[in-house]
Coordinates of C-alpha atoms in Angstrom, one line a residue:
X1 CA -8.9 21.6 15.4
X2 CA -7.1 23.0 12.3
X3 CA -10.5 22.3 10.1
X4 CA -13.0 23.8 12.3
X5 CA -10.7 27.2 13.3
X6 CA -10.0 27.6 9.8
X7 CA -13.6 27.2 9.3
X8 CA -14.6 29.8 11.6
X9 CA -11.7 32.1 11.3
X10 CA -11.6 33.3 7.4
X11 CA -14.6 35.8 8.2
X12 CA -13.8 39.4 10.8
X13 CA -16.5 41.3 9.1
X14 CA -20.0 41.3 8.0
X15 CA -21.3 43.2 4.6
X16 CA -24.9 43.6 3.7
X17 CA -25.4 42.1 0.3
X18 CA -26.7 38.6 -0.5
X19 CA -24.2 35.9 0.0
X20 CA -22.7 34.0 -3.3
X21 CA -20.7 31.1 -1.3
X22 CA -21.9 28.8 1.8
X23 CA -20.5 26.7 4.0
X24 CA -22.6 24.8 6.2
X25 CA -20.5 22.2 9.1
X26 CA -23.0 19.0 9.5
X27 CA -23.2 17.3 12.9
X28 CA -21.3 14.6 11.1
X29 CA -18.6 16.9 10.2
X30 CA -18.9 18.1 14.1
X31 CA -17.9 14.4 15.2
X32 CA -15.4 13.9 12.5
X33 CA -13.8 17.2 13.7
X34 CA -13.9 16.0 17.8
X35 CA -12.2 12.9 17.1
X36 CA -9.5 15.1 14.7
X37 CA -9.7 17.6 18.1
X38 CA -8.4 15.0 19.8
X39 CA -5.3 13.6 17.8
X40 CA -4.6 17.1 17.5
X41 CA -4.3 18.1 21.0
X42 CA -2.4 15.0 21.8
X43 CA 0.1 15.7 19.3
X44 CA 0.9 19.7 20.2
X45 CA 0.9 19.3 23.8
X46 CA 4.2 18.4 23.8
X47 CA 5.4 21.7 21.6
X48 CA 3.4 23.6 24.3
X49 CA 5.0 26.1 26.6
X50 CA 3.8 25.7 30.1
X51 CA 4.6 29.5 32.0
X52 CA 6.8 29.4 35.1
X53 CA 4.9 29.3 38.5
X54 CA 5.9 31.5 41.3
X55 CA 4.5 31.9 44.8
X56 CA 5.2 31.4 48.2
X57 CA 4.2 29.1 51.7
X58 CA 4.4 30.4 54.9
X59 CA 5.8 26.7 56.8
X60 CA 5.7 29.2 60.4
X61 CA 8.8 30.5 60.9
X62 CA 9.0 32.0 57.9
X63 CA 7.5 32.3 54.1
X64 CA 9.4 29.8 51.4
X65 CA 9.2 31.9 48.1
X66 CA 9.3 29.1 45.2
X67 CA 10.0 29.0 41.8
X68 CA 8.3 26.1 39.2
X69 CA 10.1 26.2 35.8
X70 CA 11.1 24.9 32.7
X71 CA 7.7 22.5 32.6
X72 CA 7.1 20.2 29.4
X73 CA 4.6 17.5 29.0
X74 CA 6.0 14.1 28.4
X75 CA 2.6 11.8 28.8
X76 CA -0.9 13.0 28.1
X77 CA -4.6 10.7 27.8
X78 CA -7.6 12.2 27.9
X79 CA -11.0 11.1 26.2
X80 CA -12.7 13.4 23.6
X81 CA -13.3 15.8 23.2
X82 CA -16.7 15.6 23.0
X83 CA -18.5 18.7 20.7
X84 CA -22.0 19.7 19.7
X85 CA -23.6 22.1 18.3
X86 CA -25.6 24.5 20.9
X87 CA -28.9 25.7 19.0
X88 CA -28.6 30.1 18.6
X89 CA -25.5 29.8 20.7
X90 CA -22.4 27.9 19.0
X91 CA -20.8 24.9 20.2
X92 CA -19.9 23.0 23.2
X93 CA -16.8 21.2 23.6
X94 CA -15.9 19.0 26.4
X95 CA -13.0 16.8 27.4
X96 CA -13.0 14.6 30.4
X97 CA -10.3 11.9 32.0
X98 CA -7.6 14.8 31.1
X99 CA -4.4 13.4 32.6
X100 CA -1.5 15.2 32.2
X101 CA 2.9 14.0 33.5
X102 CA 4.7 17.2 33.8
X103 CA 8.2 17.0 34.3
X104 CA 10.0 20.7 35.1
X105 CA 13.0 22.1 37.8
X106 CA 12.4 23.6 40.9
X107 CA 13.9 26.5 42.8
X108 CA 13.5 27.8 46.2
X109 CA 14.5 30.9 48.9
X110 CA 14.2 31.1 52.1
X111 CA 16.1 34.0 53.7
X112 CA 19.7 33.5 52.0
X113 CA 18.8 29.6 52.1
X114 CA 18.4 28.9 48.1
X115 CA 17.6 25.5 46.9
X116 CA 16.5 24.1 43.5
X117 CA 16.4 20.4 42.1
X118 CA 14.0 18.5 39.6
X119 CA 10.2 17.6 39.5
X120 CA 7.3 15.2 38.2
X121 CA 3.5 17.0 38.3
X122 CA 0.7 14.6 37.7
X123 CA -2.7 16.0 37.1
X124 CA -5.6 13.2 37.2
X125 CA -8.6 12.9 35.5
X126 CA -9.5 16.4 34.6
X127 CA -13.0 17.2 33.2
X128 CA -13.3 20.5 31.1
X129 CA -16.7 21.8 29.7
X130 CA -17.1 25.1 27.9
X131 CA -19.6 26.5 25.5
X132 CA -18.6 28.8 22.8
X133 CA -20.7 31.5 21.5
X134 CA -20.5 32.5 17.7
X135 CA -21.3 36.5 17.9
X136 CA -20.6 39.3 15.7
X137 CA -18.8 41.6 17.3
X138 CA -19.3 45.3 15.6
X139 CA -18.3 43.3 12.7
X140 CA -16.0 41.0 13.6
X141 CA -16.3 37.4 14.4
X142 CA -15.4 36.7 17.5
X143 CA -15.7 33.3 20.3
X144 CA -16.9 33.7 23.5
X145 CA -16.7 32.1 26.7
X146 CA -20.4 32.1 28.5
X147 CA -20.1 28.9 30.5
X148 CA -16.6 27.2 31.4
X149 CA -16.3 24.8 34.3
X150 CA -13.6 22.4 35.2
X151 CA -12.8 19.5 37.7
X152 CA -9.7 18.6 38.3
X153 CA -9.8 15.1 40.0
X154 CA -6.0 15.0 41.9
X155 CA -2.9 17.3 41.7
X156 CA 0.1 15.3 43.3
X157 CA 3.9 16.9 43.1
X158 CA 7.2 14.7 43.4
X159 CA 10.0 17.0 44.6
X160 CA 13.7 15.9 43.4
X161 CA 17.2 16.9 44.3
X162 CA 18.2 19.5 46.8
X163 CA 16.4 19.7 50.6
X164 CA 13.4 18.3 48.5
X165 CA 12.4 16.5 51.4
X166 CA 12.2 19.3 53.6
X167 CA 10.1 21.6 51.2
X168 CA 7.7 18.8 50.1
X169 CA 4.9 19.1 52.7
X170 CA 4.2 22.7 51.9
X171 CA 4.4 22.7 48.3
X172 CA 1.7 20.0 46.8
X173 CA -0.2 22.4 45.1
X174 CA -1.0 22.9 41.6
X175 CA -4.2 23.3 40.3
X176 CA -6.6 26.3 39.2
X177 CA -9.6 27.3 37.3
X178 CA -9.9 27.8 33.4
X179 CA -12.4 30.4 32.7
X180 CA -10.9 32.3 29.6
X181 CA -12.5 34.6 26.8
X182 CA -11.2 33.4 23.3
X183 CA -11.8 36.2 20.9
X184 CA -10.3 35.7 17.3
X185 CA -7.2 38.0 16.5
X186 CA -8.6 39.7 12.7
X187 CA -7.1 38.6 10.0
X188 CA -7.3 39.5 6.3
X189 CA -10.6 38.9 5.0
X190 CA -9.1 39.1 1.1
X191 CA -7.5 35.8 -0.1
X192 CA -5.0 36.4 -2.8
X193 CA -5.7 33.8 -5.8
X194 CA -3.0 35.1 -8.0
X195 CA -1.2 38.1 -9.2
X196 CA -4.1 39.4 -10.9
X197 CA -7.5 38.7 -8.9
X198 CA -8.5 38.1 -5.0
X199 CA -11.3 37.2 -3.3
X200 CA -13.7 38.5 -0.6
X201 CA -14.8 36.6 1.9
X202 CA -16.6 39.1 4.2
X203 CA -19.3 37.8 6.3
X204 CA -23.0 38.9 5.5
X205 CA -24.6 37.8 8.3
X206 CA -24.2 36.2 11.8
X207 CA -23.6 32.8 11.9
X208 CA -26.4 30.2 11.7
X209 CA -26.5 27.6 14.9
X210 CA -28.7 24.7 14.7
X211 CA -29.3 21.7 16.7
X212 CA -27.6 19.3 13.4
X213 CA -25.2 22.6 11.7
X214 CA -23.3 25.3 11.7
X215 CA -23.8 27.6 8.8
X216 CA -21.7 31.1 7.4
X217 CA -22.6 33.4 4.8
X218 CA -19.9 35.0 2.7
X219 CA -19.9 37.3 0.2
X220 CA -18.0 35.4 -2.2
X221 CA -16.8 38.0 -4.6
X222 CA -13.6 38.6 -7.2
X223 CA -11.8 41.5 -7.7
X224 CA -9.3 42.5 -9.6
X225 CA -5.6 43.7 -8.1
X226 CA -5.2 46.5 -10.5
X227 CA -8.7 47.9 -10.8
X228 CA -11.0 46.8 -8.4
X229 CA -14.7 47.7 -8.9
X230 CA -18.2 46.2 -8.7
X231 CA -19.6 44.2 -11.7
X232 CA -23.0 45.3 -13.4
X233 CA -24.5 42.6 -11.8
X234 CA -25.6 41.4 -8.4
X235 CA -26.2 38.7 -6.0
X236 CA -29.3 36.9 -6.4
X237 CA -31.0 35.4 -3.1
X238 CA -30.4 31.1 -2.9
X239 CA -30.8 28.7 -0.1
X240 CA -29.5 25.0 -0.4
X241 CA -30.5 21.9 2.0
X242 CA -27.2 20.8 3.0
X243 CA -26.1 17.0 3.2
X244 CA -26.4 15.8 6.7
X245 CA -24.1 12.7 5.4
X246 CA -21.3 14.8 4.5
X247 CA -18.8 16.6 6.6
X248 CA -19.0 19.5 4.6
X249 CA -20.9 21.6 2.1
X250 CA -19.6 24.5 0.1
X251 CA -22.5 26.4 -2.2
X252 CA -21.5 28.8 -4.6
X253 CA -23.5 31.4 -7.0
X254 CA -23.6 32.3 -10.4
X255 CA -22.4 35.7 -8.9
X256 CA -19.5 34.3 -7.6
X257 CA -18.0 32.7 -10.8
X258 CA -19.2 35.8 -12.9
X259 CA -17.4 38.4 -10.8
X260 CA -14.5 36.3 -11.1
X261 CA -14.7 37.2 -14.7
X262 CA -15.3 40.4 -14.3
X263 CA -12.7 40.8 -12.1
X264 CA -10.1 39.4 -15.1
X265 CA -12.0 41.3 -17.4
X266 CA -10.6 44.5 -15.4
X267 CA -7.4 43.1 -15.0
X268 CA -6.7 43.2 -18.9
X269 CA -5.5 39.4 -19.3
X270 CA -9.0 38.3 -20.9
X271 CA -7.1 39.1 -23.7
X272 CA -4.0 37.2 -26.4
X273 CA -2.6 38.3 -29.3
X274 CA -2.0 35.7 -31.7
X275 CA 0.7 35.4 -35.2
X276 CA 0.9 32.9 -37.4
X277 CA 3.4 31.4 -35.9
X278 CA 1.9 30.1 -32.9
X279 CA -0.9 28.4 -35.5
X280 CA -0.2 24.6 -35.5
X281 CA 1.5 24.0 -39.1
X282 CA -1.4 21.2 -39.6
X283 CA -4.3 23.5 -39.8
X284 CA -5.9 24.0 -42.5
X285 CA -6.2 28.1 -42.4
X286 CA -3.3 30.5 -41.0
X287 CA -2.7 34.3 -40.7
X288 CA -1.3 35.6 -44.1
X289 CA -3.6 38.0 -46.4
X290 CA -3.3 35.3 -49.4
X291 CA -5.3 32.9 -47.1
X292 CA -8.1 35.8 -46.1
X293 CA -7.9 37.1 -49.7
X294 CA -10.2 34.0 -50.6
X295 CA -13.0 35.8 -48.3
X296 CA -11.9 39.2 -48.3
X297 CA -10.9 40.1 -52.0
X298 CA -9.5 43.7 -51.6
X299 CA -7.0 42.3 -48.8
X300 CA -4.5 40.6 -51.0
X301 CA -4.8 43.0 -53.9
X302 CA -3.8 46.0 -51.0
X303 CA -1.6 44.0 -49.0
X304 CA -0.7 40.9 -51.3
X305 CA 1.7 38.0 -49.3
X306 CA 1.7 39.2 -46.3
X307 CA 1.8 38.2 -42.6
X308 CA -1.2 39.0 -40.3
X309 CA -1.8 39.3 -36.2
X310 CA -5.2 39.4 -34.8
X311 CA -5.8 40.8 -31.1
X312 CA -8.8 38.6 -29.3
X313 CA -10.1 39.7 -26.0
X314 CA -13.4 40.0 -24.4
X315 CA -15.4 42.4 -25.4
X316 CA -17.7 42.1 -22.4
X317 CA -18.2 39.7 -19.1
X318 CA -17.7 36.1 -19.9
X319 CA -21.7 35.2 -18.0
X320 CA -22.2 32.0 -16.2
X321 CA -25.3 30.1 -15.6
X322 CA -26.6 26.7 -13.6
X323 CA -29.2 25.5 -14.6
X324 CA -30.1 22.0 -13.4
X325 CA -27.2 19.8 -14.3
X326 CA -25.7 22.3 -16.6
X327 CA -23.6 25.2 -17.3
X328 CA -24.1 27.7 -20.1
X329 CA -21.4 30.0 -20.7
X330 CA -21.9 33.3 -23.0
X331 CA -19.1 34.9 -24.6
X332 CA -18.8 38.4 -26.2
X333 CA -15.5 38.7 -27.8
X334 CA -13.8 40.8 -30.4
X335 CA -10.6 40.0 -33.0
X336 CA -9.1 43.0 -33.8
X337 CA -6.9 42.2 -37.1
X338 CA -3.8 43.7 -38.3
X339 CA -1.1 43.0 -41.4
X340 CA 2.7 43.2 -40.4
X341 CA 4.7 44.8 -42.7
X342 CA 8.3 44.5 -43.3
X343 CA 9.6 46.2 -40.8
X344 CA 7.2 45.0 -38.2
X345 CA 4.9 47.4 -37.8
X346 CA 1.3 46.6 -38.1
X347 CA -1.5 48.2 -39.8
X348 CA -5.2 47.9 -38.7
X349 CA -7.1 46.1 -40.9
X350 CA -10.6 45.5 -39.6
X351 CA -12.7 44.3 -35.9
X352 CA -14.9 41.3 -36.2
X353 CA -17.1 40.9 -33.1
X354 CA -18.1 37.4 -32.3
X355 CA -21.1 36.4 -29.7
X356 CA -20.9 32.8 -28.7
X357 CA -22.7 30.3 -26.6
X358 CA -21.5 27.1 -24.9
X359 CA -22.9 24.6 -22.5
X360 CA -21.2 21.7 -20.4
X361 CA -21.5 19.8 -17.0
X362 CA -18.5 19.3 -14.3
X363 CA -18.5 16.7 -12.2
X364 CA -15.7 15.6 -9.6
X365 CA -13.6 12.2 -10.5
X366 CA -12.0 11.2 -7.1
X367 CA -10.4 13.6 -6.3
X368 CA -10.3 16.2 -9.7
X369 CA -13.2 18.4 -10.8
X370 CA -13.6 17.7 -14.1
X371 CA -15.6 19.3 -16.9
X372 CA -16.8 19.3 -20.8
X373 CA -18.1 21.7 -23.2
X374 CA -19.9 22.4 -26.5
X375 CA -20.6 25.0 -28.7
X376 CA -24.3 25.8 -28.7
X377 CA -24.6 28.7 -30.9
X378 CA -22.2 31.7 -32.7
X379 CA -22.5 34.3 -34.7
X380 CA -20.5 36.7 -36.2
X381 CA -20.1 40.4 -37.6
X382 CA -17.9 42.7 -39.2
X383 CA -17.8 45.2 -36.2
X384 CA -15.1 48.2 -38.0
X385 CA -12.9 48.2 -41.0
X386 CA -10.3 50.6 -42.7
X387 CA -10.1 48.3 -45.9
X388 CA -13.5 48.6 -47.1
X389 CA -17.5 46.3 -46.3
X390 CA -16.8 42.3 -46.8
X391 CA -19.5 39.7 -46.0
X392 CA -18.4 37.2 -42.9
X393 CA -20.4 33.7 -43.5
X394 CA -17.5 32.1 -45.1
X395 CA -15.3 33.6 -42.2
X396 CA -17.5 32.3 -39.8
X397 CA -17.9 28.8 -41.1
X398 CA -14.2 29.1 -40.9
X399 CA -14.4 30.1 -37.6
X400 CA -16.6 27.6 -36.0
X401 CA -14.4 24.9 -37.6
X402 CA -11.4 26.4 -35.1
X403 CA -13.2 26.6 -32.2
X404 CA -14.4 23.2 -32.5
X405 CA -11.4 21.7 -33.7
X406 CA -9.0 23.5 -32.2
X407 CA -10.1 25.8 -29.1
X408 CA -12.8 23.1 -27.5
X409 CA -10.5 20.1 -28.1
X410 CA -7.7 21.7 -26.5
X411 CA -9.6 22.7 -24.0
X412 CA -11.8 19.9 -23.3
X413 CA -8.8 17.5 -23.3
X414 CA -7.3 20.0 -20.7
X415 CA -10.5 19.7 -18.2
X416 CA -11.1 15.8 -18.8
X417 CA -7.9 15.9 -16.4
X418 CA -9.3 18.5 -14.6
X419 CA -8.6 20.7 -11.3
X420 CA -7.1 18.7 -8.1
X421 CA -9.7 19.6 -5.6
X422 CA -7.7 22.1 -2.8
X423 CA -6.4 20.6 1.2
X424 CA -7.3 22.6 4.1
X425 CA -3.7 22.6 5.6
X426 CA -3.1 19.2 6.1
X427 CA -6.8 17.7 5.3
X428 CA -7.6 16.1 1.7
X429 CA -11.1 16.3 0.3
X430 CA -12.7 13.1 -0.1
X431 CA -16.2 11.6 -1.2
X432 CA -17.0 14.6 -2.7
X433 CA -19.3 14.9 -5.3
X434 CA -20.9 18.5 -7.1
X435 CA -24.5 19.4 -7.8
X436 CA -25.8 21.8 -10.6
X437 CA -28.6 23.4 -9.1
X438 CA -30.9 26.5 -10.8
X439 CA -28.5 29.6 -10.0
X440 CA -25.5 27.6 -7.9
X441 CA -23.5 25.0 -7.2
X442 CA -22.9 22.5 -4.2
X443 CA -20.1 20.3 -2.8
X444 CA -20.0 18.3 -0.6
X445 CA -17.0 16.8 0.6
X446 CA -15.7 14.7 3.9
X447 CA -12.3 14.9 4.8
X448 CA -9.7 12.5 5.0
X449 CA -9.1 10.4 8.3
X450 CA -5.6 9.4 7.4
X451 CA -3.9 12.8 8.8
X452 CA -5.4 11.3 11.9
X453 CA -4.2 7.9 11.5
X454 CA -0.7 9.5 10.5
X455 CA -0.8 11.5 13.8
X456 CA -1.6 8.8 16.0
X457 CA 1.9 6.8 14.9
X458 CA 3.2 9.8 16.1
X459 CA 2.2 10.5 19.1
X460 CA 3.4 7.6 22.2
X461 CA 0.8 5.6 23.5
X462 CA 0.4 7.0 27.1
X463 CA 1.2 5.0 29.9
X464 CA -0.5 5.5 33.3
X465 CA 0.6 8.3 35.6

């Protein structure tokens, strides 16, 4: 219940550009989620608050005005739910052999007579069939009722206490009909991923029902807290074929990553400034202008022994690309360098721009997502300088040793552990596995049974009413 109402409920609005992130509920998932349903409902019923029941029976002489309180369920069976999917409708959900012990306190008045004592409700074999309709209402997602029917099979009250005995006969009654609109309450269509970034998850169009899924388009865009703006770049058009073996499946575009970076990019933390100090004491090269004075000859002779810092942030977008089992990664970045002098000031030195190409794969590892890259190709210029022209190959050789030994090692030793793949409240991912497509990515993903087994031990085996 938690899985598919978190499913349905993270989308109020609808927005008119192409979708970058998918989800698509198989019928497999459907079943997975009745027998969940089920545990679920079994488990809560006993946190539920039943309201109070007033009314009164005229017994002839007279109308006895009663008073049904303080209600709690203490035994509850039931089989199902049952749910499927309802083709270019939504679902239907039914639960039959509903059987319900109430226990609750009793009060009555007739005239100045007042009365009161305990009670035990029994409802038998209850059979409940509705069918939910996924509409978009003036941009909101919203559930509707269009067929709800109900049987309830016996309704029998046990009066306790008091002149029980007397009042018995003329109150036995308890049972009504269910016929209810559900319309989802709207709720904040941005999810907060950190202090810098959040992400929209508007709806783009009205939710696809089919006879084997239940499919939502999302926008699936990043912006940033500070400044948020659109990228320079747009959604492209994709359709997947989802995994009917799988619970789940979650597609996501290029767009999607991208606008992520974008959205960092605007946030000014694609960005570190770095002193020699924070340079591992084994590397061969560090920041001092007696080190850079073997490829830039005027530096030591105009600032000789002397500490540097060098600012490196992205220049532009950090672009993402699928392609087939891979992922390509282009990076325009900048180093803006700088001596500090004595008392701590720094001096501009010179920019070198730096345009660099990288391509890996991910995969997921039980349950971590798990990556690897290389370098493919880099180049690099001397982009401004206030100390005069220099010539970069030896830099860059330099350079490509660092990112390789340094940068990609670090970071590939970092994503070999990889990223614990996220719960939906209280369900793990399982079986999941991810697929590099041209322009996206897919998971697919079941979820784990044992919050059901858990649940189960928890909730007493009902005895019969």
């Amino acid at each position: 219940m938690q899985l598919i109402f978190l499913f349905l409920m993270i989308l109020p609005q609808t927005y008119a550009d192409y979708p970058a992130l998918k989800a698509v509920l198989s019928e497999k998932g459907l079943r997975d989620v009745s027998e969940m349903m089920g545990v679920w409902i079994q488990s809560k019923l006993k946190s539920t608050e039943i309201p109070e029941v007033r009314g009164g029976v005229d017994i002839g002489i007279g109308t006895v005005d009663y008073v049904i309180s303080n209600m709690h369920i203490g035994q509850c069976s039931m089989s199902g739910p049952s749910l499927e999917f309802v083709k270019g409708s939504g679902v239907s959900v039914e639960v039959s052999q509903l059987s319900l012990a109430i226990k609750g306190h009793w009060t009555t008045r007739f005239g100045i007579i007042h009365d009161g004592g305990s009670l035990d409700l029994a409802v038998y074999n209850t059979k409940i069939k509705t069918i939910l309709e996924l509409q978009d209402d003036a941009g909101r997602l919203s559930i509707n009722t269009i067929f709800c029917g109900d049987n309830v099979g016996g309704v029998h009250i046990q009066f306790h206490g008091g002149a029980s005995f007397f009042f018995q006969p003329f109150v036995s009654h308890f049972s009504g009909q269910i016929s209810k609109m559900i319309h989802m309450k709207e709720i904040p269509v941005n999810i907060s991923m950190d202090q810098y970034v959040y992400l929209s998850v508007l709806l783009t169009s009205s939710p696809a029902v089919t006879n084997q899924s239940f499919e939502l388009d999302m926008k699936g865009e990043f912006y940033s807290n500070s400044s948020p703006s659109e990228p320079p770049f747009f959604p492209s058009k994709f359709d997947f074929q989802f995994e009917e073996n799988y619970m789940l499946s979650l597609a996501a575009s290029e767009f999607l990553v991208n606008s992520a970076a974008y959205a960092y990019l605007s946030s000014e933390v694609l960005q570190i400034n770095i002193n020699d100090s924070m340079i591992p004491k084994n590397l061969p090269f560090h920041l001092n202008t007696s080190q850079f004075g073997a490829f830039i000859p005027q530096l030591s002779t105009l600032y000789p022994n002397m500490e540097m810092e060098v600012l490196i942030y992205a220049s532009e977008t950090p672009l993402f690309s699928f392609n087939s089992g891979a992922i390509d990664v282009n990076v325009l970045a900048a180093g803006k360098f700088s001596v500090v002098k004595p008392d701590g000031k720094l001096v501009p030195l010179f920019r070198l721009d730096v345009d660099a190409s990288f391509s890996g794969s991910a995969q997921i590892d039980q349950k971590h997502l798990t990556a690897a890259f290389k370098m493919k190709n880099l180049t690099l210029t001397l982009g401004s300088s206030e100390i005069g022209d220099f010539k970069t190959a030896k830099l860059k050789q330099m350079l490509i040793i660092a990112v390789n030994t340094f940068v990609l090692r670090k970071l590939n030793d970092y994503l070999k552990t990889g990223f614990l793949l996220p719960t939906l409240q209280s369900f793990n991912l399982i079986n999941s596995k991810l697929l590099i497509k041209n322009g996206f990515v897919v998971i697919c993903t079941d979820v784990d049974d044992s919050w059901i087994v858990s649940m189960k031990t928890k909730v007493p085996r009902p005895q019969p009413l």
